[in-house]
């Protein structure tokens, strides 16, 4: 069976883009028992029959010491070893989901995921045998060990069926005692794991975005009553304003653009001739070129939408005419496809923070250079989520684009 291994080496400091100068050597290369720590992981993976490739994944900038180590390890263990650098600290699930195409290339039927800070005998072949005996073709295996009641609170705790060893409940660093079985940070997955991660990712993003769009509409409506001076008005030589629209004073809006209702335009945004924006949030530094159409969308920082492109989502927020309506979490997939929802360009995290300068503040996760999504001219993006720093080359519909 073709196998791969992913070793998560993490990063120097969560929330920063560049490794501080004080980190001369990545932590996984610190010597343990005479060799770099991660070498123990690589050696264990290389011994597993069918292992085709080992991937190191982390947030470190490419480093000479890391490059030398990879060359040396490939020569010693006679197996391809590559380093995949995350654009931000994505965590275990986010990292492997982001690089899923790399992991599955070559037809891998299963893959191990190991945290680099784990010290273990690495019973990887035993995990394979356990899966064959106890699971089915789509089951996953997590390696656990026991700890005392006090120690267990510092780890992910597993509640398992004593007879079948099936995981029934899992809590990460619980505040009260849950189980003496703790997560070792070593997993065996099949490609089916990406379906589960995608569903969780989509659910989290959808819930946040529904709150953002709905909150923006509510605050814009509130401004119309309590602070009408904050909202844009139709003026000679200015853009056409329909309904409640906020425009930051530094934004440049062509007089032929049509904005609203329920639109928030951020600092330094450029909106070209003939542009139509409705029910959307356009964050600072974004550029909407001539004759673009943006509907039910959040456009991330420093993103660019080319001429005659159309970016559209499907409104799924509560009925604005029903004062008792609440946001519901809709089914994420219907008939194997993503449920149509708001389109997001380049967003990872958002935080409602209304103030006098804007109706909502949205911030990217662990990024200092903005979201920087580029949509080319004359393409259509429908009901999709596009993560930061993507330059698209074609149209997409109902997809998560990483």
Short mmCIF file of C-alpha atoms in Angstrom, two decimals:
data_model
loop_
_atom_site.label_atom_id
_atom_site.label_comp_id
_atom_site.label_asym_id
_atom_site.label_seq_id
_atom_site.Cartn_x
_atom_site.Cartn_y
_atom_site.Cartn_z
CA UNK A 1 0.00 0.00 0.00
CA UNK A 2 1.51 3.39 -1.02
CA UNK A 3 2.13 5.46 2.12
CA UNK A 4 3.40 8.90 3.01
CA UNK A 5 4.38 10.61 6.25
CA UNK A 6 3.89 14.23 7.31
CA UNK A 7 6.06 15.53 10.15
CA UNK A 8 4.84 18.81 11.64
CA UNK A 9 7.83 20.90 12.68
CA UNK A 10 5.73 23.95 13.57
CA UNK A 11 7.23 27.40 13.52
CA UNK A 12 9.43 29.78 15.48
CA UNK A 13 6.76 31.98 16.97
CA UNK A 14 3.03 31.72 16.37
CA UNK A 15 1.52 34.79 14.79
CA UNK A 16 4.65 36.16 13.08
CA UNK A 17 5.67 35.86 9.45
CA UNK A 18 9.43 35.76 9.84
CA UNK A 19 11.68 33.75 12.13
CA UNK A 20 13.33 35.93 14.80
CA UNK A 21 17.12 36.21 14.48
CA UNK A 22 17.54 34.52 17.84
CA UNK A 23 16.39 31.24 16.27
CA UNK A 24 19.57 30.33 14.42
CA UNK A 25 18.49 26.70 14.02
CA UNK A 26 14.88 25.42 13.84
CA UNK A 27 13.91 23.66 17.06
CA UNK A 28 13.33 20.25 15.41
CA UNK A 29 17.03 20.30 14.46
CA UNK A 30 18.17 20.60 18.06
CA UNK A 31 20.13 17.44 18.88
CA UNK A 32 18.42 14.72 20.88
CA UNK A 33 20.44 11.60 21.68
CA UNK A 34 23.18 12.82 19.39
CA UNK A 35 21.06 13.54 16.28
CA UNK A 36 18.50 16.20 15.33
CA UNK A 37 15.18 15.49 17.03
CA UNK A 38 13.21 15.11 13.82
CA UNK A 39 15.69 12.53 12.51
CA UNK A 40 14.18 9.97 14.91
CA UNK A 41 10.81 10.54 13.24
CA UNK A 42 12.27 10.23 9.74
CA UNK A 43 14.11 7.03 10.61
CA UNK A 44 10.94 5.43 11.96
CA UNK A 45 8.92 6.45 8.89
CA UNK A 46 11.58 5.22 6.46
CA UNK A 47 11.34 1.71 7.96
CA UNK A 48 7.64 1.33 7.13
CA UNK A 49 7.10 -0.85 4.02
CA UNK A 50 5.49 1.10 1.20
CA UNK A 51 6.64 4.52 2.43
CA UNK A 52 7.05 6.63 -0.71
CA UNK A 53 7.85 10.09 0.64
CA UNK A 54 8.31 12.05 3.85
CA UNK A 55 7.07 15.62 4.05
CA UNK A 56 8.21 18.10 6.69
CA UNK A 57 5.65 20.84 7.19
CA UNK A 58 6.06 24.05 9.12
CA UNK A 59 6.10 27.79 9.35
CA UNK A 60 9.88 28.28 9.31
CA UNK A 61 11.38 30.36 6.53
CA UNK A 62 13.71 28.26 4.32
CA UNK A 63 16.93 27.96 6.28
CA UNK A 64 20.39 26.77 5.32
CA UNK A 65 20.59 24.39 8.28
CA UNK A 66 17.24 22.85 7.37
CA UNK A 67 18.26 22.48 3.71
CA UNK A 68 21.52 20.75 4.66
CA UNK A 69 19.66 18.43 6.97
CA UNK A 70 17.15 17.42 4.28
CA UNK A 71 19.91 16.58 1.81
CA UNK A 72 21.76 14.55 4.43
CA UNK A 73 18.63 12.68 5.54
CA UNK A 74 17.66 11.76 1.97
CA UNK A 75 21.10 10.31 1.40
CA UNK A 76 21.05 8.37 4.67
CA UNK A 77 17.54 6.91 4.48
CA UNK A 78 17.23 6.61 0.67
CA UNK A 79 13.76 8.18 0.56
CA UNK A 80 12.47 11.50 -0.89
CA UNK A 81 12.10 14.17 1.81
CA UNK A 82 10.65 17.61 1.16
CA UNK A 83 9.85 20.69 3.22
CA UNK A 84 6.45 22.40 2.76
CA UNK A 85 6.31 25.91 4.18
CA UNK A 86 2.96 27.22 5.42
CA UNK A 87 2.02 30.79 4.50
CA UNK A 88 0.88 31.17 8.12
CA UNK A 89 0.73 29.01 11.23
CA UNK A 90 -2.21 26.81 10.20
CA UNK A 91 -2.26 24.18 12.92
CA UNK A 92 -2.37 20.42 12.39
CA UNK A 93 -5.66 20.21 10.50
CA UNK A 94 -5.17 23.42 8.54
CA UNK A 95 -1.67 22.49 7.45
CA UNK A 96 -2.42 19.05 6.09
CA UNK A 97 -5.60 20.34 4.43
CA UNK A 98 -3.70 23.17 2.76
CA UNK A 99 -1.14 20.73 1.32
CA UNK A 100 -3.56 17.88 0.62
CA UNK A 101 -2.65 17.75 -3.07
CA UNK A 102 1.02 17.31 -2.18
CA UNK A 103 0.19 14.63 0.37
CA UNK A 104 -2.01 12.65 -2.01
CA UNK A 105 0.22 12.99 -5.08
CA UNK A 106 1.49 9.65 -6.31
CA UNK A 107 -1.63 7.82 -5.18
CA UNK A 108 -1.01 7.60 -1.43
CA UNK A 109 -3.73 5.41 0.14
CA UNK A 110 -2.89 6.43 3.71
CA UNK A 111 -0.48 8.74 5.50
CA UNK A 112 0.99 9.23 8.95
CA UNK A 113 1.02 12.61 10.69
CA UNK A 114 3.58 13.08 13.46
CA UNK A 115 4.31 16.10 15.64
CA UNK A 116 8.02 16.85 15.70
CA UNK A 117 8.08 17.48 19.46
CA UNK A 118 6.98 13.90 20.21
CA UNK A 119 9.44 11.44 21.74
CA UNK A 120 8.30 7.88 21.06
CA UNK A 121 9.23 4.42 19.86
CA UNK A 122 6.99 5.25 16.88
CA UNK A 123 5.01 1.99 16.52
CA UNK A 124 3.92 2.93 13.01
CA UNK A 125 3.75 -0.60 11.61
CA UNK A 126 1.72 -1.66 14.64
CA UNK A 127 -0.71 1.19 13.89
CA UNK A 128 -1.11 -0.10 10.33
CA UNK A 129 -1.80 -3.60 11.61
CA UNK A 130 -4.27 -2.28 14.20
CA UNK A 131 -6.21 -0.44 11.49
CA UNK A 132 -6.39 -3.58 9.35
CA UNK A 133 -7.70 -5.60 12.28
CA UNK A 134 -10.12 -3.13 13.85
CA UNK A 135 -11.11 -0.59 11.24
CA UNK A 136 -12.51 -0.29 7.77
CA UNK A 137 -11.11 1.29 4.65
CA UNK A 138 -11.97 4.82 5.85
CA UNK A 139 -11.14 4.60 9.56
CA UNK A 140 -8.40 6.63 11.23
CA UNK A 141 -5.99 5.68 14.02
CA UNK A 142 -4.68 7.90 16.81
CA UNK A 143 -1.90 6.75 19.12
CA UNK A 144 -2.66 7.18 22.81
CA UNK A 145 -0.92 6.55 26.10
CA UNK A 146 -1.87 6.82 29.76
CA UNK A 147 -1.14 9.64 32.19
CA UNK A 148 -2.18 10.37 35.73
CA UNK A 149 -5.25 12.50 36.43
CA UNK A 150 -3.24 15.70 36.92
CA UNK A 151 -0.97 15.28 33.89
CA UNK A 152 -3.90 14.43 31.63
CA UNK A 153 -5.28 17.97 31.91
CA UNK A 154 -2.33 19.25 29.88
CA UNK A 155 -3.06 17.10 26.83
CA UNK A 156 -5.82 16.07 24.48
CA UNK A 157 -7.86 13.44 26.33
CA UNK A 158 -9.49 10.43 24.65
CA UNK A 159 -12.51 8.50 25.84
CA UNK A 160 -12.48 5.10 24.12
CA UNK A 161 -14.67 2.01 24.10
CA UNK A 162 -12.80 -0.52 26.23
CA UNK A 163 -13.82 -3.42 23.98
CA UNK A 164 -13.45 -1.97 20.48
CA UNK A 165 -10.93 0.83 21.19
CA UNK A 166 -13.16 3.15 19.19
CA UNK A 167 -12.84 6.85 20.11
CA UNK A 168 -16.12 8.04 21.57
CA UNK A 169 -15.13 11.47 22.84
CA UNK A 170 -12.15 13.80 22.61
CA UNK A 171 -11.37 16.98 24.55
CA UNK A 172 -8.27 19.13 24.03
CA UNK A 173 -6.72 20.22 27.38
CA UNK A 174 -9.91 19.86 29.42
CA UNK A 175 -10.52 22.04 32.48
CA UNK A 176 -11.71 19.01 34.47
CA UNK A 177 -10.71 15.36 34.36
CA UNK A 178 -12.02 13.48 31.32
CA UNK A 179 -9.77 10.47 30.79
CA UNK A 180 -6.33 9.08 31.62
CA UNK A 181 -5.76 8.26 27.94
CA UNK A 182 -3.97 11.15 26.22
CA UNK A 183 -3.15 11.94 22.62
CA UNK A 184 0.44 11.14 21.61
CA UNK A 185 0.34 13.36 18.52
CA UNK A 186 0.80 10.49 16.05
CA UNK A 187 -1.98 9.71 13.58
CA UNK A 188 -2.75 7.41 10.66
CA UNK A 189 -5.18 8.92 8.16
CA UNK A 190 -6.70 8.00 4.83
CA UNK A 191 -7.63 10.59 2.16
CA UNK A 192 -11.17 10.59 3.59
CA UNK A 193 -9.91 12.83 6.43
CA UNK A 194 -9.87 15.80 4.07
CA UNK A 195 -13.63 15.60 3.62
CA UNK A 196 -14.08 15.94 7.39
CA UNK A 197 -11.57 18.80 7.69
CA UNK A 198 -13.19 20.61 4.77
CA UNK A 199 -16.61 20.39 6.41
CA UNK A 200 -15.31 21.82 9.70
CA UNK A 201 -13.41 24.57 7.91
CA UNK A 202 -16.44 25.52 5.83
CA UNK A 203 -18.71 25.48 8.88
CA UNK A 204 -16.43 27.79 10.87
CA UNK A 205 -15.97 30.21 7.99
CA UNK A 206 -19.66 30.21 7.13
CA UNK A 207 -20.73 30.98 10.70
CA UNK A 208 -18.23 33.86 10.94
CA UNK A 209 -19.17 35.32 7.58
CA UNK A 210 -22.90 35.13 8.23
CA UNK A 211 -22.29 37.10 11.44
CA UNK A 212 -20.14 39.66 9.55
CA UNK A 213 -22.56 40.37 6.72
CA UNK A 214 -25.58 40.41 9.02
CA UNK A 215 -23.82 42.58 11.61
CA UNK A 216 -22.70 45.02 8.92
CA UNK A 217 -26.29 45.38 7.68
CA UNK A 218 -27.56 45.98 11.22
CA UNK A 219 -24.95 48.62 12.04
CA UNK A 220 -25.39 50.43 8.73
CA UNK A 221 -29.11 50.56 9.46
CA UNK A 222 -28.37 51.84 12.96
CA UNK A 223 -26.12 54.56 11.52
CA UNK A 224 -28.96 55.73 9.28
CA UNK A 225 -30.92 56.56 12.43
CA UNK A 226 -28.31 57.62 14.97
CA UNK A 227 -25.34 58.79 12.84
CA UNK A 228 -26.53 59.52 9.30
CA UNK A 229 -23.42 61.65 8.74
CA UNK A 230 -21.35 58.46 8.66
CA UNK A 231 -23.17 57.17 5.59
CA UNK A 232 -22.55 58.15 1.97
CA UNK A 233 -25.06 60.36 0.16
CA UNK A 234 -25.82 60.93 -3.50
CA UNK A 235 -23.94 64.03 -4.63
CA UNK A 236 -23.24 65.65 -8.02
CA UNK A 237 -20.18 64.02 -9.54
CA UNK A 238 -20.23 61.18 -7.03
CA UNK A 239 -21.17 57.50 -7.29
CA UNK A 240 -24.76 56.30 -7.21
CA UNK A 241 -25.70 55.36 -3.63
CA UNK A 242 -28.60 53.02 -2.97
CA UNK A 243 -29.62 52.43 0.62
CA UNK A 244 -27.11 52.38 3.47
CA UNK A 245 -23.50 52.63 2.33
CA UNK A 246 -20.33 53.49 4.27
CA UNK A 247 -17.30 54.81 2.34
CA UNK A 248 -14.00 55.56 4.06
CA UNK A 249 -12.77 59.09 3.30
CA UNK A 250 -9.57 57.76 1.70
CA UNK A 251 -11.38 55.48 -0.76
CA UNK A 252 -11.44 56.43 -4.45
CA UNK A 253 -14.82 55.75 -6.06
CA UNK A 254 -15.56 56.44 -9.74
CA UNK A 255 -18.65 58.57 -10.34
CA UNK A 256 -20.20 55.87 -12.55
CA UNK A 257 -20.05 53.17 -9.83
CA UNK A 258 -23.25 51.99 -8.14
CA UNK A 259 -23.01 51.03 -4.46
CA UNK A 260 -25.59 49.57 -2.10
CA UNK A 261 -27.62 48.69 -0.35
CA UNK A 262 -25.64 47.49 2.69
CA UNK A 263 -22.10 48.10 1.48
CA UNK A 264 -19.01 48.99 3.52
CA UNK A 265 -15.96 50.35 1.66
CA UNK A 266 -12.71 50.40 3.63
CA UNK A 267 -9.62 52.59 3.77
CA UNK A 268 -7.73 53.12 0.53
CA UNK A 269 -10.12 51.07 -1.58
CA UNK A 270 -10.26 51.84 -5.32
CA UNK A 271 -13.51 51.33 -7.22
CA UNK A 272 -13.39 51.78 -11.00
CA UNK A 273 -15.88 52.88 -13.63
CA UNK A 274 -19.17 51.02 -13.94
CA UNK A 275 -18.55 48.85 -10.86
CA UNK A 276 -21.58 47.42 -9.04
CA UNK A 277 -21.30 46.48 -5.35
CA UNK A 278 -24.24 45.21 -3.27
CA UNK A 279 -24.56 43.55 0.16
CA UNK A 280 -20.78 43.35 0.52
CA UNK A 281 -17.79 44.39 2.63
CA UNK A 282 -14.67 45.62 0.78
CA UNK A 283 -11.68 45.85 3.10
CA UNK A 284 -8.84 48.35 2.93
CA UNK A 285 -6.46 48.43 0.01
CA UNK A 286 -8.70 46.37 -2.26
CA UNK A 287 -9.07 47.34 -5.91
CA UNK A 288 -12.20 46.72 -8.00
CA UNK A 289 -11.36 47.37 -11.63
CA UNK A 290 -13.76 48.77 -14.21
CA UNK A 291 -17.14 47.07 -14.67
CA UNK A 292 -16.70 44.43 -11.98
CA UNK A 293 -19.74 43.13 -10.14
CA UNK A 294 -19.45 42.23 -6.44
CA UNK A 295 -22.55 40.80 -4.73
CA UNK A 296 -22.91 39.19 -1.28
CA UNK A 297 -19.15 39.03 -0.86
CA UNK A 298 -16.38 39.90 1.58
CA UNK A 299 -13.33 41.19 -0.33
CA UNK A 300 -10.17 40.81 1.75
CA UNK A 301 -7.39 43.32 2.29
CA UNK A 302 -5.26 44.28 -0.74
CA UNK A 303 -7.23 42.01 -3.03
CA UNK A 304 -7.73 42.81 -6.72
CA UNK A 305 -10.71 42.02 -8.95
CA UNK A 306 -10.06 42.41 -12.67
CA UNK A 307 -12.16 44.18 -15.32
CA UNK A 308 -15.57 42.66 -16.10
CA UNK A 309 -15.15 39.97 -13.44
CA UNK A 310 -18.12 38.86 -11.35
CA UNK A 311 -17.74 37.77 -7.74
CA UNK A 312 -20.97 36.65 -6.13
CA UNK A 313 -22.24 34.75 -3.12
CA UNK A 314 -25.68 33.56 -2.13
CA UNK A 315 -27.36 35.42 0.74
CA UNK A 316 -28.22 33.06 3.55
CA UNK A 317 -28.61 35.40 6.53
CA UNK A 318 -31.85 35.79 8.48
CA UNK A 319 -34.87 37.52 7.04
CA UNK A 320 -34.17 41.25 7.55
CA UNK A 321 -37.89 41.90 7.82
CA UNK A 322 -38.29 39.49 10.74
CA UNK A 323 -37.04 41.08 14.00
CA UNK A 324 -36.96 37.67 15.69
CA UNK A 325 -34.99 35.87 12.96
CA UNK A 326 -31.80 34.13 14.08
CA UNK A 327 -28.74 32.90 12.19
CA UNK A 328 -29.03 29.18 11.51
CA UNK A 329 -26.17 26.84 10.60
CA UNK A 330 -27.32 25.35 7.34
CA UNK A 331 -26.21 21.96 6.04
CA UNK A 332 -22.75 22.45 4.51
CA UNK A 333 -23.10 19.89 1.75
CA UNK A 334 -26.06 18.90 -0.38
CA UNK A 335 -25.73 15.94 -2.74
CA UNK A 336 -21.97 15.99 -2.26
CA UNK A 337 -21.63 19.71 -3.06
CA UNK A 338 -21.04 22.79 -0.95
CA UNK A 339 -24.19 24.62 0.03
CA UNK A 340 -24.21 28.05 -1.71
CA UNK A 341 -23.19 30.80 0.71
CA UNK A 342 -21.42 34.15 0.96
CA UNK A 343 -18.24 34.38 -1.14
CA UNK A 344 -15.03 35.28 0.72
CA UNK A 345 -11.81 36.49 -0.90
CA UNK A 346 -8.78 36.01 1.30
CA UNK A 347 -10.27 35.79 4.76
CA UNK A 348 -9.01 33.63 7.62
CA UNK A 349 -10.38 35.35 10.74
CA UNK A 350 -12.80 38.16 11.38
CA UNK A 351 -13.86 40.08 14.43
CA UNK A 352 -16.92 42.35 14.69
CA UNK A 353 -15.74 45.68 16.04
CA UNK A 354 -18.04 48.49 14.94
CA UNK A 355 -16.79 52.02 15.51
CA UNK A 356 -17.12 55.46 13.99
CA UNK A 357 -14.70 54.69 11.16
CA UNK A 358 -16.27 51.52 9.75
CA UNK A 359 -19.15 49.17 10.23
CA UNK A 360 -16.99 46.10 10.80
CA UNK A 361 -13.35 45.22 11.23
CA UNK A 362 -12.05 41.97 9.75
CA UNK A 363 -8.54 40.77 10.40
CA UNK A 364 -6.46 38.03 8.73
CA UNK A 365 -4.87 35.30 10.82
CA UNK A 366 -1.08 35.52 11.18
CA UNK A 367 -0.62 37.70 8.09
CA UNK A 368 1.17 41.03 7.99
CA UNK A 369 0.94 41.73 4.26
CA UNK A 370 -2.81 41.49 3.79
CA UNK A 371 -4.92 38.94 2.01
CA UNK A 372 -3.80 39.73 -1.54
CA UNK A 373 -6.20 37.60 -3.56
CA UNK A 374 -6.10 38.36 -7.29
CA UNK A 375 -9.10 37.68 -9.51
CA UNK A 376 -8.29 38.02 -13.25
CA UNK A 377 -10.42 39.87 -15.75
CA UNK A 378 -13.62 38.35 -17.14
CA UNK A 379 -13.90 35.40 -14.73
CA UNK A 380 -16.77 34.41 -12.44
CA UNK A 381 -16.34 33.35 -8.79
CA UNK A 382 -19.55 32.00 -7.24
CA UNK A 383 -20.23 30.79 -3.68
CA UNK A 384 -16.56 30.13 -2.97
CA UNK A 385 -14.01 30.72 -0.21
CA UNK A 386 -10.54 31.80 -1.36
CA UNK A 387 -7.72 31.76 1.18
CA UNK A 388 -5.03 34.48 1.27
CA UNK A 389 -2.29 35.01 -1.31
CA UNK A 390 -4.06 33.21 -4.16
CA UNK A 391 -3.82 34.36 -7.77
CA UNK A 392 -6.65 32.67 -9.62
CA UNK A 393 -6.49 31.90 -13.31
CA UNK A 394 -10.04 30.74 -14.07
CA UNK A 395 -13.62 30.72 -12.84
CA UNK A 396 -14.76 28.76 -9.76
CA UNK A 397 -18.12 27.74 -8.32
CA UNK A 398 -18.95 26.23 -4.90
CA UNK A 399 -15.32 25.56 -3.96
CA UNK A 400 -12.82 26.16 -1.17
CA UNK A 401 -9.65 27.39 -2.86
CA UNK A 402 -6.44 27.04 -0.84
#
